[in-house]
Amino acid sequence: MTVGVSDNDVHISLDDQKMINKFARQNQKLEEIKDELKAASTEIETLGDCSADVEELSITLDEGVTIPYMVGEIFVLEDPDQVQTLLEERKSELQENMKVLEDQASGVRGMMADLKTQLYAKFGEAINLEADQ
């Protein structure tokens, strides 16, 4: 009894496997960047809400009253204006970090597009590089 090789069998060389692995690593890196961007965006939104609350609180508080502001794992007491400044600085840091992350994501997407083009050119429909949604 002879067993025929199907037409769908494709030879994968070591270089091909390296490209596939590189694509997978870049895809994982992109997912991590997306998660970091989402976390930063959520934190910026939270800081905006917090800023509005501090502004409202500063209007109703007596002069010289301090409010707690979390630094690391501890709270420090600061006046409302200082807390507003600290919140704005943190928002600015996060926005700068988001720009860096978006640039990194763009670079990773470009590399993935190049790899995808090469791999689809070689393997056609025998390979699936699309993310499952």
PDB file of C-alpha atoms in Angstrom:
ATOM      1  CA  MET A   1       0.000   0.000   0.000  1.00  0.00           C
ATOM      2  CA  THR A   2       1.449   3.384  -0.963  1.00  0.00           C
ATOM      3  CA  VAL A   3       0.653   6.640   0.738  1.00  0.00           C
ATOM      4  CA  GLY A   4       0.628   9.701  -1.496  1.00  0.00           C
ATOM      5  CA  VAL A   5       1.858  13.057  -0.367  1.00  0.00           C
ATOM      6  CA  SER A   6      -0.923  15.599  -0.525  1.00  0.00           C
ATOM      7  CA  ASP A   7      -0.569  18.698  -2.652  1.00  0.00           C
ATOM      8  CA  ASN A   8      -1.007  20.793   0.502  1.00  0.00           C
ATOM      9  CA  ASP A   9       2.287  19.636   2.043  1.00  0.00           C
ATOM     10  CA  VAL A  10       4.798  22.453   1.864  1.00  0.00           C
ATOM     11  CA  HIS A  11       8.468  22.177   2.647  1.00  0.00           C
ATOM     12  CA  ILE A  12       9.513  24.630   5.347  1.00  0.00           C
ATOM     13  CA  SER A  13      13.194  25.466   5.425  1.00  0.00           C
ATOM     14  CA  LEU A  14      15.073  26.633   8.491  1.00  0.00           C
ATOM     15  CA  ASP A  15      15.008  30.221   7.196  1.00  0.00           C
ATOM     16  CA  ASP A  16      11.250  29.981   6.650  1.00  0.00           C
ATOM     17  CA  GLN A  17      10.770  28.722  10.205  1.00  0.00           C
ATOM     18  CA  LYS A  18      12.898  31.586  11.516  1.00  0.00           C
ATOM     19  CA  MET A  19      10.699  34.077   9.637  1.00  0.00           C
ATOM     20  CA  ILE A  20       7.542  32.458  11.029  1.00  0.00           C
ATOM     21  CA  ASN A  21       8.983  32.564  14.552  1.00  0.00           C
ATOM     22  CA  LYS A  22      10.039  36.193  14.108  1.00  0.00           C
ATOM     23  CA  PHE A  23       6.512  37.054  12.960  1.00  0.00           C
ATOM     24  CA  ALA A  24       5.071  35.308  16.031  1.00  0.00           C
ATOM     25  CA  ARG A  25       7.433  37.190  18.363  1.00  0.00           C
ATOM     26  CA  GLN A  26       6.569  40.511  16.728  1.00  0.00           C
ATOM     27  CA  ASN A  27       2.861  39.703  16.990  1.00  0.00           C
ATOM     28  CA  GLN A  28       3.285  38.980  20.709  1.00  0.00           C
ATOM     29  CA  LYS A  29       5.242  42.219  21.139  1.00  0.00           C
ATOM     30  CA  LEU A  30       2.454  44.144  19.377  1.00  0.00           C
ATOM     31  CA  GLU A  31      -0.149  42.635  21.709  1.00  0.00           C
ATOM     32  CA  GLU A  32       1.934  43.656  24.736  1.00  0.00           C
ATOM     33  CA  ILE A  33       2.251  47.202  23.373  1.00  0.00           C
ATOM     34  CA  LYS A  34      -1.523  47.338  22.815  1.00  0.00           C
ATOM     35  CA  ASP A  35      -2.070  46.250  26.425  1.00  0.00           C
ATOM     36  CA  GLU A  36       0.320  48.949  27.674  1.00  0.00           C
ATOM     37  CA  LEU A  37      -1.442  51.566  25.548  1.00  0.00           C
ATOM     38  CA  LYS A  38      -4.818  50.519  26.909  1.00  0.00           C
ATOM     39  CA  ALA A  39      -3.537  50.672  30.504  1.00  0.00           C
ATOM     40  CA  ALA A  40      -2.021  54.127  29.934  1.00  0.00           C
ATOM     41  CA  SER A  41      -5.222  55.372  28.324  1.00  0.00           C
ATOM     42  CA  THR A  42      -7.265  54.110  31.258  1.00  0.00           C
ATOM     43  CA  GLU A  43      -4.890  55.759  33.719  1.00  0.00           C
ATOM     44  CA  ILE A  44      -5.090  59.069  31.830  1.00  0.00           C
ATOM     45  CA  GLU A  45      -8.884  58.900  31.990  1.00  0.00           C
ATOM     46  CA  THR A  46      -8.714  58.150  35.722  1.00  0.00           C
ATOM     47  CA  LEU A  47      -6.312  61.044  36.276  1.00  0.00           C
ATOM     48  CA  GLY A  48      -8.722  63.345  34.433  1.00  0.00           C
ATOM     49  CA  ASP A  49     -11.564  62.258  36.704  1.00  0.00           C
ATOM     50  CA  CYS A  50      -9.327  62.675  39.730  1.00  0.00           C
ATOM     51  CA  SER A  51      -8.281  66.144  38.602  1.00  0.00           C
ATOM     52  CA  ALA A  52     -11.924  67.203  38.329  1.00  0.00           C
ATOM     53  CA  ASP A  53     -12.598  65.832  41.825  1.00  0.00           C
ATOM     54  CA  VAL A  54      -9.593  67.648  43.292  1.00  0.00           C
ATOM     55  CA  GLU A  55     -10.677  70.885  41.616  1.00  0.00           C
ATOM     56  CA  GLU A  56     -14.152  70.536  43.069  1.00  0.00           C
ATOM     57  CA  LEU A  57     -12.706  69.651  46.456  1.00  0.00           C
ATOM     58  CA  SER A  58     -10.330  72.622  46.427  1.00  0.00           C
ATOM     59  CA  ILE A  59     -13.284  74.968  46.018  1.00  0.00           C
ATOM     60  CA  THR A  60     -15.070  73.568  49.085  1.00  0.00           C
ATOM     61  CA  LEU A  61     -12.025  73.091  51.360  1.00  0.00           C
ATOM     62  CA  ASP A  62     -10.787  75.659  53.828  1.00  0.00           C
ATOM     63  CA  GLU A  63      -7.433  77.334  53.211  1.00  0.00           C
ATOM     64  CA  GLY A  64      -4.453  75.256  54.379  1.00  0.00           C
ATOM     65  CA  VAL A  65      -6.241  71.910  54.318  1.00  0.00           C
ATOM     66  CA  THR A  66      -4.284  69.116  52.619  1.00  0.00           C
ATOM     67  CA  ILE A  67      -5.463  66.072  50.740  1.00  0.00           C
ATOM     68  CA  PRO A  68      -3.725  62.689  50.370  1.00  0.00           C
ATOM     69  CA  TYR A  69      -1.814  61.967  47.170  1.00  0.00           C
ATOM     70  CA  MET A  70      -0.423  58.486  46.502  1.00  0.00           C
ATOM     71  CA  VAL A  71       3.289  58.280  45.747  1.00  0.00           C
ATOM     72  CA  GLY A  72       4.370  54.696  45.189  1.00  0.00           C
ATOM     73  CA  GLU A  73       2.803  52.758  48.018  1.00  0.00           C
ATOM     74  CA  ILE A  74       2.310  55.619  50.472  1.00  0.00           C
ATOM     75  CA  PHE A  75       0.123  58.686  50.698  1.00  0.00           C
ATOM     76  CA  VAL A  76       1.547  62.151  51.215  1.00  0.00           C
ATOM     77  CA  LEU A  77      -0.513  65.139  52.222  1.00  0.00           C
ATOM     78  CA  GLU A  78      -0.403  68.009  49.727  1.00  0.00           C
ATOM     79  CA  ASP A  79      -2.420  71.127  49.123  1.00  0.00           C
ATOM     80  CA  PRO A  80      -4.966  70.841  46.274  1.00  0.00           C
ATOM     81  CA  ASP A  81      -2.982  73.057  43.887  1.00  0.00           C
ATOM     82  CA  GLN A  82       0.111  70.881  44.295  1.00  0.00           C
ATOM     83  CA  VAL A  83      -1.971  67.741  43.741  1.00  0.00           C
ATOM     84  CA  GLN A  84      -3.376  69.273  40.533  1.00  0.00           C
ATOM     85  CA  THR A  85       0.187  69.958  39.355  1.00  0.00           C
ATOM     86  CA  LEU A  86       1.283  66.399  40.194  1.00  0.00           C
ATOM     87  CA  LEU A  87      -1.727  64.968  38.350  1.00  0.00           C
ATOM     88  CA  GLU A  88      -1.007  67.062  35.251  1.00  0.00           C
ATOM     89  CA  GLU A  89       2.658  66.027  35.306  1.00  0.00           C
ATOM     90  CA  ARG A  90       1.668  62.362  35.496  1.00  0.00           C
ATOM     91  CA  LYS A  91      -0.785  62.802  32.611  1.00  0.00           C
ATOM     92  CA  SER A  92       1.959  64.423  30.533  1.00  0.00           C
ATOM     93  CA  GLU A  93       4.356  61.556  31.316  1.00  0.00           C
ATOM     94  CA  LEU A  94       1.735  59.014  30.283  1.00  0.00           C
ATOM     95  CA  GLN A  95       0.944  60.873  27.051  1.00  0.00           C
ATOM     96  CA  GLU A  96       4.644  60.974  26.147  1.00  0.00           C
ATOM     97  CA  ASN A  97       4.924  57.277  26.939  1.00  0.00           C
ATOM     98  CA  MET A  98       1.900  56.586  24.741  1.00  0.00           C
ATOM     99  CA  LYS A  99       3.565  58.405  21.833  1.00  0.00           C
ATOM    100  CA  VAL A 100       6.666  56.237  22.259  1.00  0.00           C
ATOM    101  CA  LEU A 101       4.527  53.092  22.426  1.00  0.00           C
ATOM    102  CA  GLU A 102       2.564  54.109  19.322  1.00  0.00           C
ATOM    103  CA  ASP A 103       5.865  54.627  17.450  1.00  0.00           C
ATOM    104  CA  GLN A 104       7.032  51.192  18.593  1.00  0.00           C
ATOM    105  CA  ALA A 105       3.725  49.651  17.502  1.00  0.00           C
ATOM    106  CA  SER A 106       4.071  51.297  14.100  1.00  0.00           C
ATOM    107  CA  GLY A 107       7.567  49.847  13.676  1.00  0.00           C
ATOM    108  CA  VAL A 108       6.399  46.380  14.719  1.00  0.00           C
ATOM    109  CA  ARG A 109       3.423  46.567  12.319  1.00  0.00           C
ATOM    110  CA  GLY A 110       5.783  47.523   9.485  1.00  0.00           C
ATOM    111  CA  MET A 111       8.087  44.591  10.226  1.00  0.00           C
ATOM    112  CA  MET A 112       5.108  42.247  10.463  1.00  0.00           C
ATOM    113  CA  ALA A 113       3.772  43.498   7.121  1.00  0.00           C
ATOM    114  CA  ASP A 114       7.124  42.772   5.471  1.00  0.00           C
ATOM    115  CA  LEU A 115       7.279  39.292   6.981  1.00  0.00           C
ATOM    116  CA  LYS A 116       3.656  38.635   6.080  1.00  0.00           C
ATOM    117  CA  THR A 117       4.316  39.612   2.462  1.00  0.00           C
ATOM    118  CA  GLN A 118       7.317  37.299   2.234  1.00  0.00           C
ATOM    119  CA  LEU A 119       5.575  34.388   3.921  1.00  0.00           C
ATOM    120  CA  TYR A 120       2.353  34.671   1.911  1.00  0.00           C
ATOM    121  CA  ALA A 121       4.414  34.935  -1.282  1.00  0.00           C
ATOM    122  CA  LYS A 122       6.103  31.658  -0.461  1.00  0.00           C
ATOM    123  CA  PHE A 123       3.292  29.683   1.177  1.00  0.00           C
ATOM    124  CA  GLY A 124       0.119  31.273  -0.176  1.00  0.00           C
ATOM    125  CA  GLU A 125      -2.977  29.846   1.488  1.00  0.00           C
ATOM    126  CA  ALA A 126      -0.943  27.155   3.248  1.00  0.00           C
ATOM    127  CA  ILE A 127      -0.193  29.618   6.043  1.00  0.00           C
ATOM    128  CA  ASN A 128      -2.504  31.771   8.139  1.00  0.00           C
ATOM    129  CA  LEU A 129      -0.942  34.864   9.695  1.00  0.00           C
ATOM    130  CA  GLU A 130      -4.175  36.677  10.493  1.00  0.00           C
ATOM    131  CA  ALA A 131      -5.140  37.226  14.120  1.00  0.00           C
ATOM    132  CA  ASP A 132      -8.184  35.317  15.313  1.00  0.00           C
ATOM    133  CA  GLN A 133     -10.744  37.792  16.552  1.00  0.00           C
TER     134      GLN A 133
END
